[in-house]
mmCIF file of C-alpha atoms and ligand atoms in Angstrom:
data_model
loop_
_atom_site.group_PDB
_atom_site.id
_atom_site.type_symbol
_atom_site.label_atom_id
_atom_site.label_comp_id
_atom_site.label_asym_id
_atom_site.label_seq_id
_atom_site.Cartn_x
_atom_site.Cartn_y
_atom_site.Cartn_z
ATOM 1 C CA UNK A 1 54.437 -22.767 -19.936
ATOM 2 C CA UNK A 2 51.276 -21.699 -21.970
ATOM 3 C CA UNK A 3 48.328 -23.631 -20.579
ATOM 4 C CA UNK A 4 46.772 -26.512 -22.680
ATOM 5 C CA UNK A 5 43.731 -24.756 -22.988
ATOM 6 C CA UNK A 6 45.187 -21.177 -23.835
ATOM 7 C CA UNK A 7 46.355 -21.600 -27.411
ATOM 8 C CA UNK A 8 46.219 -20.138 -30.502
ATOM 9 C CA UNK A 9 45.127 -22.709 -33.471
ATOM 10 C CA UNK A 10 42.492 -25.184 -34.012
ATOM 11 C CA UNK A 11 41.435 -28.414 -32.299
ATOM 12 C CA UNK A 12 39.570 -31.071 -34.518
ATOM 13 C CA UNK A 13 36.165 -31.937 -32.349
ATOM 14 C CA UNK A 14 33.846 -34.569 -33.478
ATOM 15 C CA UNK A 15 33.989 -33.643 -37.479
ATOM 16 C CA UNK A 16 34.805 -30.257 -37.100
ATOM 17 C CA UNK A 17 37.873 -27.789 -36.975
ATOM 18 C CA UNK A 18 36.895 -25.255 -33.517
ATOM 19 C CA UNK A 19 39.261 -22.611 -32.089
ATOM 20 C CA UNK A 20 41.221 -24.048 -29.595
ATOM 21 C CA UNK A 21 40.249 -22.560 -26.607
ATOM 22 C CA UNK A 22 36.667 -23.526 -27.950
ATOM 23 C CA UNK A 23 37.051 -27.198 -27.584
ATOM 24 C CA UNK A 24 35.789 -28.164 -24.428
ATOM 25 C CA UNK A 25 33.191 -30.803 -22.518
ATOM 26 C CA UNK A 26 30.588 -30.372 -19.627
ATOM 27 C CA UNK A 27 31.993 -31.482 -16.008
ATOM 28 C CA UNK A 28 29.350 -34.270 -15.989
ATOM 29 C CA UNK A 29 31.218 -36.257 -18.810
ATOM 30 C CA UNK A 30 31.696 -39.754 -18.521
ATOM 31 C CA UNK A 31 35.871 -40.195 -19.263
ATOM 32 C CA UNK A 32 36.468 -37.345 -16.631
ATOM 33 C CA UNK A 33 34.562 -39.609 -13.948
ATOM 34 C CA UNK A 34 35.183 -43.055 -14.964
ATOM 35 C CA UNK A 35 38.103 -42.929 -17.092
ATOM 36 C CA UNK A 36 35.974 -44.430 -20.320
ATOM 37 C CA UNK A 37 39.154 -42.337 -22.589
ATOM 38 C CA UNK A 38 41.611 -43.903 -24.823
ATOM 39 C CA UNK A 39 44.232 -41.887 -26.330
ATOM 40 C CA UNK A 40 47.524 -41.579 -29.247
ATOM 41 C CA UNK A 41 50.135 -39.762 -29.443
ATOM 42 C CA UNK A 42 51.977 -39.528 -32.677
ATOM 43 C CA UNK A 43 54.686 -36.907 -34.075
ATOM 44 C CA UNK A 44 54.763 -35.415 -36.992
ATOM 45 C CA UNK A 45 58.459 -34.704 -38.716
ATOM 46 C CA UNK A 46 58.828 -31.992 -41.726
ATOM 47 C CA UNK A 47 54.952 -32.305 -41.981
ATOM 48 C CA UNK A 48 54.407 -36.384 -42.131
ATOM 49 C CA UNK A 49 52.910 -37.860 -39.712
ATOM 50 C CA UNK A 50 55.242 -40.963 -38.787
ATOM 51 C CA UNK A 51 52.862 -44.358 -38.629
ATOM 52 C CA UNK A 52 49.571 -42.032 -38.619
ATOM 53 C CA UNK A 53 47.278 -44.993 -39.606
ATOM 54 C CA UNK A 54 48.492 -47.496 -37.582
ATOM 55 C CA UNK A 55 48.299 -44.873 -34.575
ATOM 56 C CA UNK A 56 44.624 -44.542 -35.609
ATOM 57 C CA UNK A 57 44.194 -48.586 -36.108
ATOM 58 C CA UNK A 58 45.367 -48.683 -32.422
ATOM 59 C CA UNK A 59 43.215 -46.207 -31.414
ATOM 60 C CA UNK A 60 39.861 -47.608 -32.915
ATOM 61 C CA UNK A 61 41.304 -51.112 -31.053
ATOM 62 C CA UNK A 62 41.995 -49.394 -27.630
ATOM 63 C CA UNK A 63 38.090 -48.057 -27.677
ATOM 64 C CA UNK A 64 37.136 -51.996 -28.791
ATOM 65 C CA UNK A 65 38.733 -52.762 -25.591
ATOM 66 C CA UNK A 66 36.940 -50.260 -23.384
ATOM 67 C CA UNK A 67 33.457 -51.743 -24.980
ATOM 68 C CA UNK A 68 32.917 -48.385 -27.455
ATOM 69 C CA UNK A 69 33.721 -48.136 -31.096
ATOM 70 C CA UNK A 70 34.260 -44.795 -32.505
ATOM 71 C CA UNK A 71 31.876 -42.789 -34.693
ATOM 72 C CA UNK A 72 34.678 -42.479 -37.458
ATOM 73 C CA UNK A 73 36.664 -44.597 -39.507
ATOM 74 C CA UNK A 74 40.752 -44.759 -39.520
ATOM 75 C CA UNK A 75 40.909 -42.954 -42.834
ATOM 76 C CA UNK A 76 38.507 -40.259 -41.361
ATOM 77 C CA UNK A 77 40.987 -40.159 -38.735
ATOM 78 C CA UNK A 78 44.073 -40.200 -40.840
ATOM 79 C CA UNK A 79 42.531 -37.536 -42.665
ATOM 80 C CA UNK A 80 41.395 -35.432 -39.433
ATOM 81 C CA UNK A 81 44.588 -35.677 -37.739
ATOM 82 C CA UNK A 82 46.169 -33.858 -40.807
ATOM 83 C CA UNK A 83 43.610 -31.517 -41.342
ATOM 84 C CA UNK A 84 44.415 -29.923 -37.746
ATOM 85 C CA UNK A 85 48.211 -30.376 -38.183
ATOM 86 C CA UNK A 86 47.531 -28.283 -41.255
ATOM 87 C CA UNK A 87 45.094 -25.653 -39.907
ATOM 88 C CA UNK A 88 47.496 -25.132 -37.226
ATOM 89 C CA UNK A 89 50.603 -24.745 -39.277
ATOM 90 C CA UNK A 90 52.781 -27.539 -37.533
ATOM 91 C CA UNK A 91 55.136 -29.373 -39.383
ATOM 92 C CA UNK A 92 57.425 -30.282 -36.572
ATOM 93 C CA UNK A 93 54.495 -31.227 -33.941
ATOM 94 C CA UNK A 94 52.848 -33.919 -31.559
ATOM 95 C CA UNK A 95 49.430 -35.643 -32.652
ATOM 96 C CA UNK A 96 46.948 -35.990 -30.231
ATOM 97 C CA UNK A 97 43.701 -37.987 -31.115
ATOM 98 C CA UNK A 98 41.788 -38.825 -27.903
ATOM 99 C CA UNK A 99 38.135 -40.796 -27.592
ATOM 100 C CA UNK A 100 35.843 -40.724 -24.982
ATOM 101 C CA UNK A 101 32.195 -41.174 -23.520
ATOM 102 C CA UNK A 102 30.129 -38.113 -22.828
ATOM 103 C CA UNK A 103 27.777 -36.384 -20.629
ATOM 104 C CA UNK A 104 24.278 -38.325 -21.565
ATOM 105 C CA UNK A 105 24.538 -40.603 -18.776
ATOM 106 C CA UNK A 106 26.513 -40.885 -15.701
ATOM 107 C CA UNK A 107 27.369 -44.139 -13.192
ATOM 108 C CA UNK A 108 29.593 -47.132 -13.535
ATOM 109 C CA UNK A 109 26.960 -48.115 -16.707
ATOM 110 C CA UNK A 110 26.778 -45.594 -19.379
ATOM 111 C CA UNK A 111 25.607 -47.798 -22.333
ATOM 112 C CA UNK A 112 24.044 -44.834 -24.086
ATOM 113 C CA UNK A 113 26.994 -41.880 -24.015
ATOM 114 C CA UNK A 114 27.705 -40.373 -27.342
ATOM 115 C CA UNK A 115 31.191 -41.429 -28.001
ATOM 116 C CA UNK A 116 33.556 -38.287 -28.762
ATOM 117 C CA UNK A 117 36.687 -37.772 -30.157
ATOM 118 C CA UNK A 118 38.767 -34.560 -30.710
ATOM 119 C CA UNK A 119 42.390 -34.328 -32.297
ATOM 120 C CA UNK A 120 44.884 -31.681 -30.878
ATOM 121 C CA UNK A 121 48.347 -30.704 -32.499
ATOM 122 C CA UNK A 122 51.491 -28.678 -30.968
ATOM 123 C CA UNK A 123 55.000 -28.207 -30.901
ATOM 124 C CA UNK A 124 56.641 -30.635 -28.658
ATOM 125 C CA UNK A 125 60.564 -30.632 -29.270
ATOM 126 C CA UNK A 126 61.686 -33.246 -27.475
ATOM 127 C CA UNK A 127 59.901 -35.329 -24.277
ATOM 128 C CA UNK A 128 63.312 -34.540 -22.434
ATOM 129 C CA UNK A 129 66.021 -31.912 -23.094
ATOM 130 C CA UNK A 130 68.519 -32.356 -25.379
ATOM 131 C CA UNK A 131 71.377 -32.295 -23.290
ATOM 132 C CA UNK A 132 69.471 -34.872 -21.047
ATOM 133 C CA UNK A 133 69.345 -36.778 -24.332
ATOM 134 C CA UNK A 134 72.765 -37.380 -24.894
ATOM 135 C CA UNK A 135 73.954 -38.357 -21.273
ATOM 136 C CA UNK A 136 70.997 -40.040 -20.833
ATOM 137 C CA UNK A 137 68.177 -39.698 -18.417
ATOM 138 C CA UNK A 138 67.990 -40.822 -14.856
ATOM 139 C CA UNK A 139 65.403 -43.284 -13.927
ATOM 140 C CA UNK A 140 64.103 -44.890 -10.075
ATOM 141 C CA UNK A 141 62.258 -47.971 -9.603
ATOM 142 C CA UNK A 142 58.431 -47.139 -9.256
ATOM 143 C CA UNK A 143 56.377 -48.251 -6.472
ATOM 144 C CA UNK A 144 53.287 -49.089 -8.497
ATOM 145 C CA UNK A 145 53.385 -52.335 -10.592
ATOM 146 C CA UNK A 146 51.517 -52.904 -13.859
ATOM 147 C CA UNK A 147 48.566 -54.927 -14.002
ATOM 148 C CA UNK A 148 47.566 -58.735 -15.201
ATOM 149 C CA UNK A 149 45.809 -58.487 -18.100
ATOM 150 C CA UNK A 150 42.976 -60.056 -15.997
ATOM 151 C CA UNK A 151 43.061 -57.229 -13.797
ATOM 152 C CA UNK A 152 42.941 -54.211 -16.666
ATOM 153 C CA UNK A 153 42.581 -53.823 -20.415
ATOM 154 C CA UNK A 154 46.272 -53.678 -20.601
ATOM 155 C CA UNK A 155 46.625 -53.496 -23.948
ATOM 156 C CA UNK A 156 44.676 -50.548 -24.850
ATOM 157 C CA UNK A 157 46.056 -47.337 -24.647
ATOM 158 C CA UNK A 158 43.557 -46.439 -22.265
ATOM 159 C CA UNK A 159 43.237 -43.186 -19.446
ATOM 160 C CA UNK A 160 42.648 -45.290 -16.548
ATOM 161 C CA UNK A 161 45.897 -46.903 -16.721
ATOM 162 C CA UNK A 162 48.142 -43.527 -16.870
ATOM 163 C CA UNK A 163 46.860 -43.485 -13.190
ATOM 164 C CA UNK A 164 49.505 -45.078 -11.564
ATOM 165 C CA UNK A 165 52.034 -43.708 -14.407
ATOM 166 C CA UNK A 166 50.882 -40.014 -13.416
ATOM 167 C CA UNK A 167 51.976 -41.262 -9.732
ATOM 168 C CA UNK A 168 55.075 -42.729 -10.580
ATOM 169 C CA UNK A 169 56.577 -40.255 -12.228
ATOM 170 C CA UNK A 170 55.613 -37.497 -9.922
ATOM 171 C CA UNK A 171 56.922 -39.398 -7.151
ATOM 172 C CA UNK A 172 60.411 -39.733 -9.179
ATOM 173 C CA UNK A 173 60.393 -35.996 -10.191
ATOM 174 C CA UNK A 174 60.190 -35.286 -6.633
ATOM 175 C CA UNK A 175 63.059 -36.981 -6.010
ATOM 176 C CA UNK A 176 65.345 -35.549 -8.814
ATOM 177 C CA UNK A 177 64.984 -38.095 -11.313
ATOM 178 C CA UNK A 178 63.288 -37.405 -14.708
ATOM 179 C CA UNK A 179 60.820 -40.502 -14.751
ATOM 180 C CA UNK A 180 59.993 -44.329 -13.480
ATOM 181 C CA UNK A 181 60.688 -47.429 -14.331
ATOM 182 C CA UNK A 182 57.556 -50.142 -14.055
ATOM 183 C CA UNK A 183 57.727 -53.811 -12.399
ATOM 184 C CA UNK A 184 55.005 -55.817 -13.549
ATOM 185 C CA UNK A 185 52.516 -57.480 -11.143
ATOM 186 C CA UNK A 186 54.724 -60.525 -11.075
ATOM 187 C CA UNK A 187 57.604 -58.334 -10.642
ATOM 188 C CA UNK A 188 59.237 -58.660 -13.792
ATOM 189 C CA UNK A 189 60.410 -55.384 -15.734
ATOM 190 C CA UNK A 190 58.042 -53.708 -18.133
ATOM 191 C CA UNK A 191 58.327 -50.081 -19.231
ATOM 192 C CA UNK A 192 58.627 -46.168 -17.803
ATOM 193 C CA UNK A 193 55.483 -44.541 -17.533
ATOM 194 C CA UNK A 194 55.304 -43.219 -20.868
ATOM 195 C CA UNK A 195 58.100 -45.661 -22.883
ATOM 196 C CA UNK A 196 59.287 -49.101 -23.618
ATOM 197 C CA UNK A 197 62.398 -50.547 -22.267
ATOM 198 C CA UNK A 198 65.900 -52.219 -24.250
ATOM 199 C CA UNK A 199 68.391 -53.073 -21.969
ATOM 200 C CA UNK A 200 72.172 -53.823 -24.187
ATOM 201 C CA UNK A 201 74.505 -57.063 -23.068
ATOM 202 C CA UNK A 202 77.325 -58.179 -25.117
ATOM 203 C CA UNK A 203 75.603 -56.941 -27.759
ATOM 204 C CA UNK A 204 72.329 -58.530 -27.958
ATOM 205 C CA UNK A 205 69.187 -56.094 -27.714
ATOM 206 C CA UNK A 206 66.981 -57.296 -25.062
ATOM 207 C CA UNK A 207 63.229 -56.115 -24.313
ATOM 208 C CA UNK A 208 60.506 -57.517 -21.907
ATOM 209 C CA UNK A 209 58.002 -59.217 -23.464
ATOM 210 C CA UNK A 210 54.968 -56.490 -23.304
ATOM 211 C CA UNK A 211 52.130 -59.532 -22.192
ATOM 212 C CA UNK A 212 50.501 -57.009 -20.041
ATOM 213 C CA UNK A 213 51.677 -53.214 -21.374
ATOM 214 C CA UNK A 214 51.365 -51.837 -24.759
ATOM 215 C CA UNK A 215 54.230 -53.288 -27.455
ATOM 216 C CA UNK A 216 54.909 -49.501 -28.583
ATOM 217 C CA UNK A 217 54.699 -48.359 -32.224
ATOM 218 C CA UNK A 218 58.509 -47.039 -31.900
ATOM 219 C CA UNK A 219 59.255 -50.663 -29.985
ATOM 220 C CA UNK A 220 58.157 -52.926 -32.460
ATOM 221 C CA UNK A 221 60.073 -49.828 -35.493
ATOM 222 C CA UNK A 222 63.215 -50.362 -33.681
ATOM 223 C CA UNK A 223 63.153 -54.128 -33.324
ATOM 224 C CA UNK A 224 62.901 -54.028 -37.256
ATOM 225 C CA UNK A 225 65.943 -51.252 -37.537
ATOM 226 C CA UNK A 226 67.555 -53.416 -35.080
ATOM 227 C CA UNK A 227 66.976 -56.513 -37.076
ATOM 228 C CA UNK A 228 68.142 -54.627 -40.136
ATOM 229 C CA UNK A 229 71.339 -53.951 -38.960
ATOM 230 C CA UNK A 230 72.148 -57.804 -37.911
ATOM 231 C CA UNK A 231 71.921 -56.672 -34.435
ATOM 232 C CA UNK A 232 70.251 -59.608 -32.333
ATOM 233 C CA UNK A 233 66.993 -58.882 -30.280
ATOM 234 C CA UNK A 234 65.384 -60.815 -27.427
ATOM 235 C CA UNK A 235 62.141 -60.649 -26.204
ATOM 236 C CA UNK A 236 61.682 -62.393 -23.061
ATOM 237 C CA UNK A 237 60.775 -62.162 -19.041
ATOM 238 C CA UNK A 238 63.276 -59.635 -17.761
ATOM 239 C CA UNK A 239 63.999 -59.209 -14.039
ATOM 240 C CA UNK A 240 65.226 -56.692 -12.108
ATOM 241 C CA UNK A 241 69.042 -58.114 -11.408
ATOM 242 C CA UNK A 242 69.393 -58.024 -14.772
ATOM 243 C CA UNK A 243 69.490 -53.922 -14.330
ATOM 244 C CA UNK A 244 73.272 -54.500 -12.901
ATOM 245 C CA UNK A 245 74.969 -56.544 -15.709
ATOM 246 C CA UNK A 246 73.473 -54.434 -18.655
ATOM 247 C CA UNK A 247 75.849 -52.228 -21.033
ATOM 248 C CA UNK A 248 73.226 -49.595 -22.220
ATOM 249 C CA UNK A 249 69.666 -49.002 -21.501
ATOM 250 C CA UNK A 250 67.539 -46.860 -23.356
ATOM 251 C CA UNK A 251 63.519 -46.466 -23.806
ATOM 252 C CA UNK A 252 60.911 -46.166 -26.924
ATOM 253 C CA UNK A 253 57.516 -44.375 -27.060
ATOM 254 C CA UNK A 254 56.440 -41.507 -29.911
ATOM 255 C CA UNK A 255 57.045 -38.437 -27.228
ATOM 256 C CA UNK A 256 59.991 -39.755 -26.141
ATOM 257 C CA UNK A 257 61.466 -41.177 -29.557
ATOM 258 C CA UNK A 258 65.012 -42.953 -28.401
ATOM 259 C CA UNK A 259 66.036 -42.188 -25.355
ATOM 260 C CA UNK A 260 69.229 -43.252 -23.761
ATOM 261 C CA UNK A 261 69.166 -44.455 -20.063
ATOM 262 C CA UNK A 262 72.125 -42.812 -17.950
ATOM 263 C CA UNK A 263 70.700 -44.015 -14.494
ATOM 264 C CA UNK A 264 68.542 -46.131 -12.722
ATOM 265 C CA UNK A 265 68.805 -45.758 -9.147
ATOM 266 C CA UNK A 266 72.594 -47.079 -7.944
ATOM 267 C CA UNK A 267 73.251 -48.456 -11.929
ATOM 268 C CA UNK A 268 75.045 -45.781 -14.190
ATOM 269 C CA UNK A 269 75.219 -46.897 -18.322
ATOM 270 C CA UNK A 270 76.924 -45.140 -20.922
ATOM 271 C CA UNK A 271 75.429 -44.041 -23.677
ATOM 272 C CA UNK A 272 76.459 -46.557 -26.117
ATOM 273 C CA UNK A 273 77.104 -47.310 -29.946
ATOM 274 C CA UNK A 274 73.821 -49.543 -30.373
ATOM 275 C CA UNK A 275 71.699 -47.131 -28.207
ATOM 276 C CA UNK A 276 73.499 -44.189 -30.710
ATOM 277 C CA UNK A 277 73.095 -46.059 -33.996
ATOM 278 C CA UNK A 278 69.331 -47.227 -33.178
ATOM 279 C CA UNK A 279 68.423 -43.733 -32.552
ATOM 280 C CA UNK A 280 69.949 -42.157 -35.431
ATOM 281 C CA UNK A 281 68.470 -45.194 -37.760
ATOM 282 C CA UNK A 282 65.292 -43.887 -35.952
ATOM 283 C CA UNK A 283 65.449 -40.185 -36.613
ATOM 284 C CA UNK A 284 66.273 -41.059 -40.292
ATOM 285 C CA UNK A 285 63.637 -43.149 -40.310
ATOM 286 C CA UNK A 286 60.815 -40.894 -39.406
ATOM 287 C CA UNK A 287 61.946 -38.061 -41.898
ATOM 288 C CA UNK A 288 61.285 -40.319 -44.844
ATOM 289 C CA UNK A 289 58.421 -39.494 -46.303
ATOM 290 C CA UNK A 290 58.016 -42.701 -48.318
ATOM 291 C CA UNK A 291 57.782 -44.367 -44.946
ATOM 292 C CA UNK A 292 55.800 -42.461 -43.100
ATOM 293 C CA UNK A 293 52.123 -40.970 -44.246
ATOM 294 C CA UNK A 294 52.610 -37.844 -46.445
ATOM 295 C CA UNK A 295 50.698 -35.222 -45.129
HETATM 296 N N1 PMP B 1 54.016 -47.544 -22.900
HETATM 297 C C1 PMP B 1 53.240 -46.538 -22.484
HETATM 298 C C2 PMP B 1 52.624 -46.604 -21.136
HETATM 299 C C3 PMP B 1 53.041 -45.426 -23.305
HETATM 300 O O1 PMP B 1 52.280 -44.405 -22.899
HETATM 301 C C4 PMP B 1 53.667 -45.376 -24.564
HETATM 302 C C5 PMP B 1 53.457 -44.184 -25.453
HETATM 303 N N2 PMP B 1 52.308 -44.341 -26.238
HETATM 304 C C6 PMP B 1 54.461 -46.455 -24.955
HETATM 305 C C7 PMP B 1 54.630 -47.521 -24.096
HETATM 306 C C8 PMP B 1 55.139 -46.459 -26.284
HETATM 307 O O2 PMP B 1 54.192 -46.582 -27.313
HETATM 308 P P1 PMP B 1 54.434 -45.970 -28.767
HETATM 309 O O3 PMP B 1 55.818 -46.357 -29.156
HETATM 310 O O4 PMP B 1 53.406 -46.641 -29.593
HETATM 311 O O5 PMP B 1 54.253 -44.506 -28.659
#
């Protein structure tokens, strides 16, 4: 594994292209201490990045959310995020914008930080293997819950809240599986650490309704492909039970694209024709240029 911060290429930093390994921030800096960070995560396919502006629109919201607004615009962004793709020859890559406060002031107020944001690009194949891909991953039940939106800004796409995702999946990886799946705080089912959830039944496409984690970018593109294809979807309150009666399972996010479900804890799922045709609607999806932002 090459470390993050030992790479060839250039990272965008507040306006400008630097060498990578140039990019850095002072220990004192407000996200590292108090989590004021908000992130994307995008990929780019044959050189277009799939849904860039809305990725940035998110992003600009996320830092709304935290109380900060960010010293660029979303077409600054939009054009940032290809400049590095660009300057670091990736046409096959993930997109990495990130936002945070900096090292002016630091306590729990820190009204007058600068507010920073860098953009980092590289070659991410696929968030799991391949082979993992097509029998589908293996997923436990998480012992941390998602918040009430009363108890965190849960629908920014904010550091803070990776916390207990960072936990959870370590905790599974331990164990042999390959990531968590989240209750919410009410004990409903909401997402894997890093991806929406579908569960399959008869069917009918079925997906929590995400009233206190983020409604994905690739959730809300495969609810349309979904639609498209006559296929019924449900968004409602899911509960746990419902884990035992359901054909196929699979998960959404930008790293993790489609991924089928093979496992979650004592439940086994095939990998089955809607999971296989909503993922292959999805990969052709993101390769067309005239849907996606040319670079
Ligand atoms: N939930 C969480 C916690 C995530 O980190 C992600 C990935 N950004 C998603 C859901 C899926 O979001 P998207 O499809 O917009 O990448």
């Amino acid at each position: 594994m090459i470390p993050m911060d030992d790479r060839d290429g250039f990272i965008w930093f507040d306006g400008k292209l630097v060498p990578w390994r140039d990019a850095k921030i002072h220990v004192l800096t407000h996200g590292l201490h108090y989590a004021s960070a908000v992130f994307e995560g995008s990929r780019a396919y044959g050189g277009n990045i799939f849904e860039l502006t809305r990725h940035n629109e998110r992003l600009a919201k996320s830092a709304e959310i935290l109380g900060f607004s960010l010293p660029y615009g979303t077409a600054e962004l939009d054009a940032a995020c290809k400049a590095v793709l660009r300057a670091n020859g990736h046409v096959d890559a993930y997109v990495r914008p990130v936002a945070w406060r900096g090292s002016e002031q630091l306590g729990v107020a820190a009204q007058h930080t600068k507010i920073h944001v860098a953009i980092a690009t590289w070659e991410w194949p696929s968030y799991f293997a391949p082979e993992l891909r097509e029998r589908g991953i293996k997923l436990t039940m998480a012992k941390w819950r998602r918040p009430a939106p009363d108890t965190a800004p849960t629908q920014a796409k904010a550091a803070g809240l990776y916390m207990i995702c960072t936990l959870s999946k370590h905790t599974a990886e331990a164990e042999g599986w390959h990531d968590a799946l989240m209750l919410d705080y009410r004990g409903q089912l909401a997402e894997a650490t890093g991806a929406n959830l579908f569960l399959i039944k008869e069917g009918v496409v079925h997906t929590p309704t995400p009233d206190c984690f983020l409604n994905g970018l690739t959730r809300q593109t495969v609810i349309g492909l979904a639609r498209a294809r006559g296929i019924k979807v449900v968004e409602r309150a899911m509960f746990p039970e419902e884990l035992k009666t359901a054909d196929e399972v699979f998960i959404t996010g930008s790293a993790a694209e489609v991924t089928a479900i093979g496992q979650i804890d004592d439940y086994h799922y095939q990998v089955g024709a809607i999971t296989r045709l909503l993922r292959d609607d999805y990969e052709k999806l993101v390769r067309q240029p005239a849907k996606s932002e040319a670079a």
